[in-house]
Coordinates of N, CA and C in Angstrom, one line a residue:
Chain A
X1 N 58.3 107.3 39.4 CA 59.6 108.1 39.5 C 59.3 109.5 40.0
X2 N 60.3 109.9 40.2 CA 60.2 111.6 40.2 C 60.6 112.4 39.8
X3 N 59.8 113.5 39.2 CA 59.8 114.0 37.9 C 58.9 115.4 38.0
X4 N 59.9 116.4 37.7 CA 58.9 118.0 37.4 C 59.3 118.1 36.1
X5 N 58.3 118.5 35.1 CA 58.8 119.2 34.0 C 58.0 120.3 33.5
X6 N 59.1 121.2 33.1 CA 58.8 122.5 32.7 C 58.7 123.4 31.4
X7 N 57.6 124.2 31.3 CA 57.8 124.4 29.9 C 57.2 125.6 30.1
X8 N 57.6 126.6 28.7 CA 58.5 126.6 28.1 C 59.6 126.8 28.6
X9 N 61.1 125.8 28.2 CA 62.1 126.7 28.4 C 62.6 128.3 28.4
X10 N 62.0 128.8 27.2 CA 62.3 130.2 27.3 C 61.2 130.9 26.8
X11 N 61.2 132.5 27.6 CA 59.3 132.6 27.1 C 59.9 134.2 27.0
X12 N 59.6 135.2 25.9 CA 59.9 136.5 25.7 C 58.7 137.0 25.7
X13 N 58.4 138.0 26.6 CA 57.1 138.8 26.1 C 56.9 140.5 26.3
X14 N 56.4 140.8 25.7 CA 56.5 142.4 25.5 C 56.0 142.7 26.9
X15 N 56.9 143.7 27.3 CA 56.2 144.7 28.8 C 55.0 144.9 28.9
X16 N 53.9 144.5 30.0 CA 52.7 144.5 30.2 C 51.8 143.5 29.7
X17 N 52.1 142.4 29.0 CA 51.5 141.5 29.0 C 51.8 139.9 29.5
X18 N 51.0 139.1 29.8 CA 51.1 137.8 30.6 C 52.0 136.9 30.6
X19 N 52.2 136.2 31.4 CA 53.6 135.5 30.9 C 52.8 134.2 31.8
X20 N 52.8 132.9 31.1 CA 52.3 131.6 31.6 C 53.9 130.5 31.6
X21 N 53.7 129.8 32.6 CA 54.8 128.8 33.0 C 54.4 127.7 33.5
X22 N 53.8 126.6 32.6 CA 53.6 125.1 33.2 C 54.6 124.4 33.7
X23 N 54.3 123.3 34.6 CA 54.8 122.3 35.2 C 54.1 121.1 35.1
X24 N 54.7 120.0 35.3 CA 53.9 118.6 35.1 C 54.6 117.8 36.7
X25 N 53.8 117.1 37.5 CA 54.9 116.5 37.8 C 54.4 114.7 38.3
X26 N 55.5 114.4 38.5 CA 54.8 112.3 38.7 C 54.4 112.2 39.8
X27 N 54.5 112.4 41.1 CA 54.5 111.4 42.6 C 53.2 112.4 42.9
X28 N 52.1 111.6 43.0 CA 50.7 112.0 43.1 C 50.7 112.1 44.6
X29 N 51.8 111.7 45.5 CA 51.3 112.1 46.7 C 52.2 113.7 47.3
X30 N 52.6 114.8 46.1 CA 53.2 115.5 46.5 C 51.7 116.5 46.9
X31 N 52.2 117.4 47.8 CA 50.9 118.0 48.3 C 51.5 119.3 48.5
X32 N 52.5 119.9 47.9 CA 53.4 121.6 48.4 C 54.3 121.6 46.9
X33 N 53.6 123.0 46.4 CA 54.0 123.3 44.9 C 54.8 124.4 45.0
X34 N 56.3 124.9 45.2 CA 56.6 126.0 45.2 C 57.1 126.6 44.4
X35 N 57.0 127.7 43.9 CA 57.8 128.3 42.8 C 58.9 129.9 43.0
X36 N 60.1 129.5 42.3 CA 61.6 130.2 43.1 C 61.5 130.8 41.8
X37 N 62.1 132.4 41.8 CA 62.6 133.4 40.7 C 64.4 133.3 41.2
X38 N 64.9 133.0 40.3 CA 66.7 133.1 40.6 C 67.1 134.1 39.2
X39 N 67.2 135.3 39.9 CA 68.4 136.2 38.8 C 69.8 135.9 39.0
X40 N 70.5 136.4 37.8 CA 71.3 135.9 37.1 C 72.5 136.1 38.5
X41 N 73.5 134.8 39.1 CA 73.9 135.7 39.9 C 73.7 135.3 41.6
X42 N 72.2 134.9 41.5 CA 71.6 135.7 43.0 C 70.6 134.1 43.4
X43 N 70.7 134.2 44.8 CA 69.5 133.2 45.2 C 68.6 132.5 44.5
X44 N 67.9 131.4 44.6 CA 66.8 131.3 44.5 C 65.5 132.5 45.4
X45 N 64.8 132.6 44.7 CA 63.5 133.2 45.7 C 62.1 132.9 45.3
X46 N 61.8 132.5 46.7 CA 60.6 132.1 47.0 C 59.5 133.3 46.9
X47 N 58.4 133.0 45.6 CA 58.1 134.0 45.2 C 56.4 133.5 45.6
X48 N 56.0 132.2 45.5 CA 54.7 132.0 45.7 C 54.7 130.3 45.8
X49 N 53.6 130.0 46.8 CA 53.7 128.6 47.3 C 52.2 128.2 46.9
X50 N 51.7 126.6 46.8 CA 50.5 126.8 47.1 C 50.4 125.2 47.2
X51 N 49.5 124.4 48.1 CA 49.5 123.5 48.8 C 48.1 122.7 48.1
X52 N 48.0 121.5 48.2 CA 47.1 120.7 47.4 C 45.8 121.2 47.9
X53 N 45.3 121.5 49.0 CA 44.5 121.4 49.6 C 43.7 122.9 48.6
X54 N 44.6 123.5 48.0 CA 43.8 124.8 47.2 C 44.0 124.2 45.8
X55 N 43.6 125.7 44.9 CA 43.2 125.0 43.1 C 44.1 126.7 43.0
X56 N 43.7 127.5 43.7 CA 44.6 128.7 43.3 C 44.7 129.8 44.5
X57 N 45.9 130.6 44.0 CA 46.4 131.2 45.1 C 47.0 132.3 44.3
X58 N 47.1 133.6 44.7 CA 47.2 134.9 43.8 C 47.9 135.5 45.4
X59 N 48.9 136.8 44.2 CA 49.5 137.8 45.4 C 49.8 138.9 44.4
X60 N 49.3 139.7 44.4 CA 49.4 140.8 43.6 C 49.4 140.3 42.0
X61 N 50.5 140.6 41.3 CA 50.5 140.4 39.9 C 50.7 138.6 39.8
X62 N 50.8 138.0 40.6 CA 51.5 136.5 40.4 C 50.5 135.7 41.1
X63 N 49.7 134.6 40.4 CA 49.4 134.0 40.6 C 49.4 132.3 40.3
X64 N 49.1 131.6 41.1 CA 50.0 129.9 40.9 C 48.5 129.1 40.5
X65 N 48.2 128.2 39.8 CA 46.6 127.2 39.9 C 47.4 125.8 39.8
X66 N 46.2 125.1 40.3 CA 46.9 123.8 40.8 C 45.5 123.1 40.3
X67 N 45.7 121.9 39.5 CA 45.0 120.8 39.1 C 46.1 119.4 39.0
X68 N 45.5 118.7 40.6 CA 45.7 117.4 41.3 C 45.0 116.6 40.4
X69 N 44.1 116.3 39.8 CA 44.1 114.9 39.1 C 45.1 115.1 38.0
X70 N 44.9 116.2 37.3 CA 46.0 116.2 35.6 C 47.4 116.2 36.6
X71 N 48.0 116.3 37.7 CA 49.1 116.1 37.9 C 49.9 117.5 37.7
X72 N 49.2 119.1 37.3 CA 49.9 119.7 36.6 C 49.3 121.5 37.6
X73 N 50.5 122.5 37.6 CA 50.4 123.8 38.1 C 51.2 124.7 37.1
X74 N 50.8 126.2 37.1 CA 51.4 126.7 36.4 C 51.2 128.0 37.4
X75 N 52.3 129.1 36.5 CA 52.5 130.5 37.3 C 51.9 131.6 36.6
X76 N 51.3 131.9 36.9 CA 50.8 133.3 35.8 C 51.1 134.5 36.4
X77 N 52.1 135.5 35.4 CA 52.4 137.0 35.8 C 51.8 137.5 34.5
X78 N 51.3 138.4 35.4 CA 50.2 139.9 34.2 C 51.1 140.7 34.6
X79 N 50.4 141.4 33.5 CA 51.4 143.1 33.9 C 53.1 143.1 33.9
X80 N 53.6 142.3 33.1 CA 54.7 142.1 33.2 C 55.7 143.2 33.1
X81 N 56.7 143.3 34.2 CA 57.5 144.5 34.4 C 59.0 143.8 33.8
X82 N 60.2 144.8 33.5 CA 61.5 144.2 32.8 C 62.0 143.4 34.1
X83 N 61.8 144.3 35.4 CA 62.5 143.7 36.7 C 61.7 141.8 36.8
X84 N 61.1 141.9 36.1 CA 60.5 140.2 36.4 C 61.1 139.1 35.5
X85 N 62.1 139.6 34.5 CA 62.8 139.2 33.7 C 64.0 138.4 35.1
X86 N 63.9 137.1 34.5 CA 64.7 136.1 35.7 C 64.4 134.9 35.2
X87 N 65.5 133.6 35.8 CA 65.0 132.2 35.3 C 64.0 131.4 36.6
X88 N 62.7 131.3 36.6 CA 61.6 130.8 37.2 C 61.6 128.8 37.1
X89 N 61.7 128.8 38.3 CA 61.8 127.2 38.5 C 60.6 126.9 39.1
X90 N 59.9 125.9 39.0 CA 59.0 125.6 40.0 C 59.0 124.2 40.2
X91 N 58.9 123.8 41.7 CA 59.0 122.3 42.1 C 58.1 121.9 42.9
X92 N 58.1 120.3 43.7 CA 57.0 119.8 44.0 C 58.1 118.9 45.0
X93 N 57.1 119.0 45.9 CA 57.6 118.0 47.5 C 57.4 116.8 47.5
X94 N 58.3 116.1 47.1 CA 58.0 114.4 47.2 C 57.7 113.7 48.5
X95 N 57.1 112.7 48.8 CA 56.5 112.2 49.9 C 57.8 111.4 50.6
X96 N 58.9 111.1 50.3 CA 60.0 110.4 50.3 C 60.9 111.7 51.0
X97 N 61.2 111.7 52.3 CA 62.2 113.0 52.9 C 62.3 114.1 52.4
X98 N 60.7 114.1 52.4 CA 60.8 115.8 52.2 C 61.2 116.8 51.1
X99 N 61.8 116.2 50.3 CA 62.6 116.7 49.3 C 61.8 117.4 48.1
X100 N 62.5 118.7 47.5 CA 61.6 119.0 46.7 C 62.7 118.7 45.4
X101 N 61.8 118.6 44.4 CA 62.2 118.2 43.4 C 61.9 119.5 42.5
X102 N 62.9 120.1 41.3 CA 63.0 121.6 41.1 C 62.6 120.5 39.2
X103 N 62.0 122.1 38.7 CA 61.9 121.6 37.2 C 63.2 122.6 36.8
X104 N 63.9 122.4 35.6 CA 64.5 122.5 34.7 C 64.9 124.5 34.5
X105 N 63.9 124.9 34.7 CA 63.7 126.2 34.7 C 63.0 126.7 33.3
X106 N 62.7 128.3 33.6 CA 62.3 128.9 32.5 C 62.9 130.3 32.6
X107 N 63.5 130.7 31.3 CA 63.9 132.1 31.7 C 63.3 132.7 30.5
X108 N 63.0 133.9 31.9 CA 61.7 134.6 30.8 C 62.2 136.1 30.8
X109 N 62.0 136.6 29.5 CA 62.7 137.7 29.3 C 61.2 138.6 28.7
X110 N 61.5 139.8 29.6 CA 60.3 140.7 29.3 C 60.8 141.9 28.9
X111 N 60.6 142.5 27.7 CA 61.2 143.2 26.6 C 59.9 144.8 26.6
X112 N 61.2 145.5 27.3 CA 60.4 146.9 27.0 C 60.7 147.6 25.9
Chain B
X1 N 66.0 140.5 52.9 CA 66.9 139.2 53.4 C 66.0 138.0 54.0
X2 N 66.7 136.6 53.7 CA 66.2 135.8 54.3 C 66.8 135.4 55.6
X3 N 68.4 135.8 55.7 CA 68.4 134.9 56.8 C 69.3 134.3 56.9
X4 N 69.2 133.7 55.9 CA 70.4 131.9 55.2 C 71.5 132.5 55.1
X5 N 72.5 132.0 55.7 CA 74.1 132.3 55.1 C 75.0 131.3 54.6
X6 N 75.8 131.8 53.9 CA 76.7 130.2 53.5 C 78.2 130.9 53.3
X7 N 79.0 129.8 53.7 CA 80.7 130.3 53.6 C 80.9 128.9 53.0
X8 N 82.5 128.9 52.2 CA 82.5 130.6 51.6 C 81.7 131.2 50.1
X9 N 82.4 131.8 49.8 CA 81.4 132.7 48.6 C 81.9 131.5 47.4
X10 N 83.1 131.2 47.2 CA 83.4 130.7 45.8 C 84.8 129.8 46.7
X11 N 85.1 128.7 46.1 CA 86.1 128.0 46.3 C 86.5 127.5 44.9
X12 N 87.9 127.3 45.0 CA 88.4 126.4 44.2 C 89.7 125.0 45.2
X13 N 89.4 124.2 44.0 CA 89.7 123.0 44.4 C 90.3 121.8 43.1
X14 N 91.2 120.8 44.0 CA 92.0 120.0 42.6 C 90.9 118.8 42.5
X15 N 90.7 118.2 41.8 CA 90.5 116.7 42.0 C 91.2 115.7 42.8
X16 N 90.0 115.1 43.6 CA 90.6 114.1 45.0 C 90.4 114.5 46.1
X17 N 90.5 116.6 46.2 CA 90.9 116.4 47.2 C 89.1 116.5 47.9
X18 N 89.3 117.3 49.2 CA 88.2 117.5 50.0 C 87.3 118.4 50.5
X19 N 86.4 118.9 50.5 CA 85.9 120.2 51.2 C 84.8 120.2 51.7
X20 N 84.7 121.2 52.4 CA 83.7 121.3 53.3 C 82.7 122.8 53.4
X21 N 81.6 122.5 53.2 CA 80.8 123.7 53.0 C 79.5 124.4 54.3
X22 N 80.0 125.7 54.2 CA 79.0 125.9 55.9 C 77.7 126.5 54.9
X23 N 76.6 126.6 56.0 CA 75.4 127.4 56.0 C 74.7 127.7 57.6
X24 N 74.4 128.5 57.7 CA 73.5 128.7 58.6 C 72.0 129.4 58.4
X25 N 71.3 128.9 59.1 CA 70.0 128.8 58.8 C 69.1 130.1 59.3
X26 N 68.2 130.2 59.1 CA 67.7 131.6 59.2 C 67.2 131.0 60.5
X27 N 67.0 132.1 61.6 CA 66.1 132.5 62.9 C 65.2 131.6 63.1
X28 N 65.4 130.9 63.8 CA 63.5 130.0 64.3 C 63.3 128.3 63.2
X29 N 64.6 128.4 62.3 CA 64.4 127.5 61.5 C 65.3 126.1 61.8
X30 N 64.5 125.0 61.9 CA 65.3 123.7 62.5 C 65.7 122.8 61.4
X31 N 65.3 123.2 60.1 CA 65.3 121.8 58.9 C 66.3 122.6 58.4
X32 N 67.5 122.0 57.8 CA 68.4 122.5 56.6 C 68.5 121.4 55.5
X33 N 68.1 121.9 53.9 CA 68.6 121.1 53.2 C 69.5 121.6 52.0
X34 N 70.5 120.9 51.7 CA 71.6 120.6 50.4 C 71.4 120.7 49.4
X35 N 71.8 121.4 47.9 CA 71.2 121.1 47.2 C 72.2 121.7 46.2
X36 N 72.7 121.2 45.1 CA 73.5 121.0 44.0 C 72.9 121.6 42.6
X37 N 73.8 122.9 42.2 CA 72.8 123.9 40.9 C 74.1 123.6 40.1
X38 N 73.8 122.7 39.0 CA 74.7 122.7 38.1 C 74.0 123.9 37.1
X39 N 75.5 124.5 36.4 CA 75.2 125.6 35.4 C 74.1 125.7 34.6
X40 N 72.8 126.1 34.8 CA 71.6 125.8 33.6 C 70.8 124.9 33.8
X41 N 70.9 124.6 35.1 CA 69.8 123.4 35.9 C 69.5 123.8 36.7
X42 N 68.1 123.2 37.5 CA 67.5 123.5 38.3 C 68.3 123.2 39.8
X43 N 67.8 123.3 40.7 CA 69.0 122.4 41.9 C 68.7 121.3 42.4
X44 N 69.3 120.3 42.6 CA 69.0 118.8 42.6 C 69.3 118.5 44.1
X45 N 68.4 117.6 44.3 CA 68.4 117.9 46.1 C 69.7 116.7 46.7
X46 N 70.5 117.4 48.0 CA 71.2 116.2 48.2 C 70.9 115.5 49.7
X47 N 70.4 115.9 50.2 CA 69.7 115.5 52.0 C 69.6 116.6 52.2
X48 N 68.2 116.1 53.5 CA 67.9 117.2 54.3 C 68.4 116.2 55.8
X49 N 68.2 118.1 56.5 CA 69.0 117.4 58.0 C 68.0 117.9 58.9
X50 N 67.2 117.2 60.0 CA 66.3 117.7 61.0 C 66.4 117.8 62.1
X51 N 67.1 118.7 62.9 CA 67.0 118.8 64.4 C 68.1 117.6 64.7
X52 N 69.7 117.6 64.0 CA 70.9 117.2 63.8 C 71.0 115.6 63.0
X53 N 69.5 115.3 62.6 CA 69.5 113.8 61.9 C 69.4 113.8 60.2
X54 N 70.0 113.3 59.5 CA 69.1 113.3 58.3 C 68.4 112.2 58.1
X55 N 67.4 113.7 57.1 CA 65.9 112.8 57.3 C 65.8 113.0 55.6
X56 N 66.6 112.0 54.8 CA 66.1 111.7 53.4 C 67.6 112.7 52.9
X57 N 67.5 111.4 51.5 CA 68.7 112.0 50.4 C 68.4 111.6 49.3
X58 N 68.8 112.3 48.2 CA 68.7 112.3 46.6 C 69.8 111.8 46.0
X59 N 69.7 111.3 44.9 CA 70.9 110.5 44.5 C 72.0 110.8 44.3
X60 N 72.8 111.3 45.5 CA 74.2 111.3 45.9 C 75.0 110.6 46.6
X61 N 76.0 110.1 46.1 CA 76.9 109.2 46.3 C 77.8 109.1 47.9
X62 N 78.1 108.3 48.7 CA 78.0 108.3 50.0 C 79.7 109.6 50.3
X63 N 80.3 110.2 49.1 CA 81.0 111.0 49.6 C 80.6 112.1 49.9
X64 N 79.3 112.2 49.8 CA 78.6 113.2 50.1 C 78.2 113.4 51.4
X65 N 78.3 114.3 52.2 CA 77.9 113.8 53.7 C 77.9 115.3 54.5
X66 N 76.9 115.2 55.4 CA 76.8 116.4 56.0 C 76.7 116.5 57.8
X67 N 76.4 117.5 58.0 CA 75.9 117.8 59.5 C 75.6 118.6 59.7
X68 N 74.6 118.3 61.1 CA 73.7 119.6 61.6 C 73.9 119.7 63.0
X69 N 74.4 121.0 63.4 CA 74.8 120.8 65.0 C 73.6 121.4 65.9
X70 N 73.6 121.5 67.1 CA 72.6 121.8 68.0 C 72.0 123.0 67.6
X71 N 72.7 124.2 67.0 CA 72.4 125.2 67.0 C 71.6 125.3 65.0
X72 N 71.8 124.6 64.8 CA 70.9 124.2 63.5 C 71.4 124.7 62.3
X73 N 72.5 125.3 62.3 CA 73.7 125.4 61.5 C 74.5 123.9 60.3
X74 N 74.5 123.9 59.2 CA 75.2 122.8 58.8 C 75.9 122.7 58.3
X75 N 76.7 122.0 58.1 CA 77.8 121.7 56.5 C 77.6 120.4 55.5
X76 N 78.2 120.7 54.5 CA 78.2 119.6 53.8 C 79.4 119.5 53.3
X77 N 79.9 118.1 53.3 CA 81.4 117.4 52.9 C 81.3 116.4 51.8
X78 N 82.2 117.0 51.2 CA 82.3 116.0 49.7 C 83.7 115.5 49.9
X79 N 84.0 114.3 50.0 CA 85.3 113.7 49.7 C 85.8 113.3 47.8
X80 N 86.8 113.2 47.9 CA 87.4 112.7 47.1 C 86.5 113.6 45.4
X81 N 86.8 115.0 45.5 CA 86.0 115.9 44.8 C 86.2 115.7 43.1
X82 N 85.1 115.5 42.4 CA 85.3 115.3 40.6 C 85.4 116.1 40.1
X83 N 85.3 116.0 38.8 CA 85.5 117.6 38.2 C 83.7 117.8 37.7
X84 N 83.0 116.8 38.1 CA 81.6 116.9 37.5 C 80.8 117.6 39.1
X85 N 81.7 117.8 40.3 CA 81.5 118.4 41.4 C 81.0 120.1 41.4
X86 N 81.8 120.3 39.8 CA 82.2 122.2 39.9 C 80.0 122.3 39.4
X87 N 79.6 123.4 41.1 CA 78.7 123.9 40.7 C 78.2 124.7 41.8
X88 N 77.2 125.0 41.6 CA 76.7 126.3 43.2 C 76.2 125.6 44.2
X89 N 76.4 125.4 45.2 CA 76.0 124.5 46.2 C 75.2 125.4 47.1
X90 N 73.6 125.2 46.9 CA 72.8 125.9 48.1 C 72.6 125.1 49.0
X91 N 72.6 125.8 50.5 CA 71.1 125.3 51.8 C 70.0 126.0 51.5
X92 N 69.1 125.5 51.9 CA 68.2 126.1 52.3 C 67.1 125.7 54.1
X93 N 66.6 126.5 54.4 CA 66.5 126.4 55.7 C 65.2 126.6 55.4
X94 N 63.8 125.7 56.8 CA 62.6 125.7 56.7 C 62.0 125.6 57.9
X95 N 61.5 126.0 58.4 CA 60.6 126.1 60.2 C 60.2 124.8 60.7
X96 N 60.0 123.4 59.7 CA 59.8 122.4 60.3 C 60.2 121.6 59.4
X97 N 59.8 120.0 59.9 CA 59.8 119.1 59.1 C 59.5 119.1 57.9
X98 N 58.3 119.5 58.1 CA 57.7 119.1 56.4 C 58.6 119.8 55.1
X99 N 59.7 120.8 55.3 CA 60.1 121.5 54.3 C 59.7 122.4 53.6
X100 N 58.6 122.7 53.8 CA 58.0 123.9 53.2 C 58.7 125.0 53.2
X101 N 58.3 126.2 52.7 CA 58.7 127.3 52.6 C 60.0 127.4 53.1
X102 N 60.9 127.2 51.7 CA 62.6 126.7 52.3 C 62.9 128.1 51.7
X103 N 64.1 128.7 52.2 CA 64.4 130.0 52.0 C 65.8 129.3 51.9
X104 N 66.6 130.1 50.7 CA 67.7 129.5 50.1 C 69.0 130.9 50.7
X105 N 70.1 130.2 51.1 CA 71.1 131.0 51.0 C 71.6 131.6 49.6
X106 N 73.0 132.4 49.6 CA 73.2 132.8 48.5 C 74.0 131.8 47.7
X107 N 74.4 130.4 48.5 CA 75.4 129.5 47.7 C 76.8 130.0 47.7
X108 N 77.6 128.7 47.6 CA 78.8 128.6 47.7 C 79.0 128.0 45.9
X109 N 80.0 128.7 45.2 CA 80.4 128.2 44.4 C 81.7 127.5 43.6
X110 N 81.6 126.3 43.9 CA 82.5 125.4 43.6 C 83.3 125.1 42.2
X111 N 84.4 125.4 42.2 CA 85.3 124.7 41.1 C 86.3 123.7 40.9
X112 N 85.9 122.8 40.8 CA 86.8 121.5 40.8 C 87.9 121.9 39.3
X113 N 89.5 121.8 39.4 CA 90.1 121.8 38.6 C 90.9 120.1 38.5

């Protein structure tokens, strides 16, 4: 089947420290992991991508790791600022038209 | 900015009837795909359209139906609308086939009464 799942639902963490956001997902032949920040209101946005062919990919404070046998990627923000306070989705490109399949979300609230 | 546009901003609507939703796609981009954000959910995909064909759909029901014209602009049409319809309806637009790096409009938001 096809299947992203996301955890934690909701993640609070004090200003300046880490904030972790797993995903799981089923169709072993997905090969493009993206992950969208949507505030309250506003777009999705494409905040960091990263493709089977890598294990990890970093852009300033945000970085994505990707482990293809466990099936599973997650998002890591250091240095957490309040502006990073938003609900964080991350999905996976099914081999079947292209389509990405979105997890559930997380909304993460960073408390100065 | 990305790019993506969608009309209009917010609709309302009865049950039954019909509507029709634009997007246009950002600069240089040929893939547009549909996608349905119920309140507190992620967005659930409903076809993508490639260079005026669709190429793949998610489990939506055939009153769901779209187009992509020459200029890579699309809509999407829901017939006979439910009340389980009411929710933010994004495109998103991507430089090729494969879908990658899809850049999302701001959505159209829907209310079925």
């Amino acid at each position: 089947g096809e299947n992203v799942e996301q955890h934690p639902s909701t993640l609070s963490v004090q200003e300046g420290d880490s904030a972790v956001i797993k995903c799981t997902y089923s169709d072993s032949a997905s090969n493009y992991f993206p992950w969208y920040k949507q505030e309250l209101g506003k777009r999705p946005q494409l905040i960091i991508d990263i493709r089977s062919n890598v294990g990890e990919k970093k852009d300033q404070r945000i970085a994505v790791t990707l482990n293809k046998t466990a099936k599973h990627f997650s998002l890591h923000i250091t240095e957490t600022q309040p502006e990073d306070s938003a609900v964080y989705f991350c999905a996976a490109r099914m081999e079947y038209g292209n389509k990405l399949v979105f997890g559930a979300g997380t909304i993460l609230r960073v408390k100065s | 900015e990305t790019g993506v546009t969608q009309s209009p901003t917010h609709l309302i609507k009865t049950r039954g009837q019909q509507v029709t939703l634009r997007c246009s796609s950002q600069s240089g981009h040929n893939t547009v795909s549909w996608y349905q954000q119920a309140l507190g959910q992620g967005p659930q995909f409903i076809f993508q359209y490639y260079r005026e064909e669709e190429n793949g759909r998610g489990n939506f029901p055939p009153r769901f139906s779209g187009l992509q014209f020459p200029n890579y602009s699309s809509e999407l049409n829901v017939n006979a609308l439910e009340l389980d319809d009411s929710a933010l309806y994004l495109c998103a637009s991507s430089p090729d086939l494969s879908g990658d790096t899809q850049y999302f409009g701001p959505g159209t938001r829907l209310t079925v009464l």
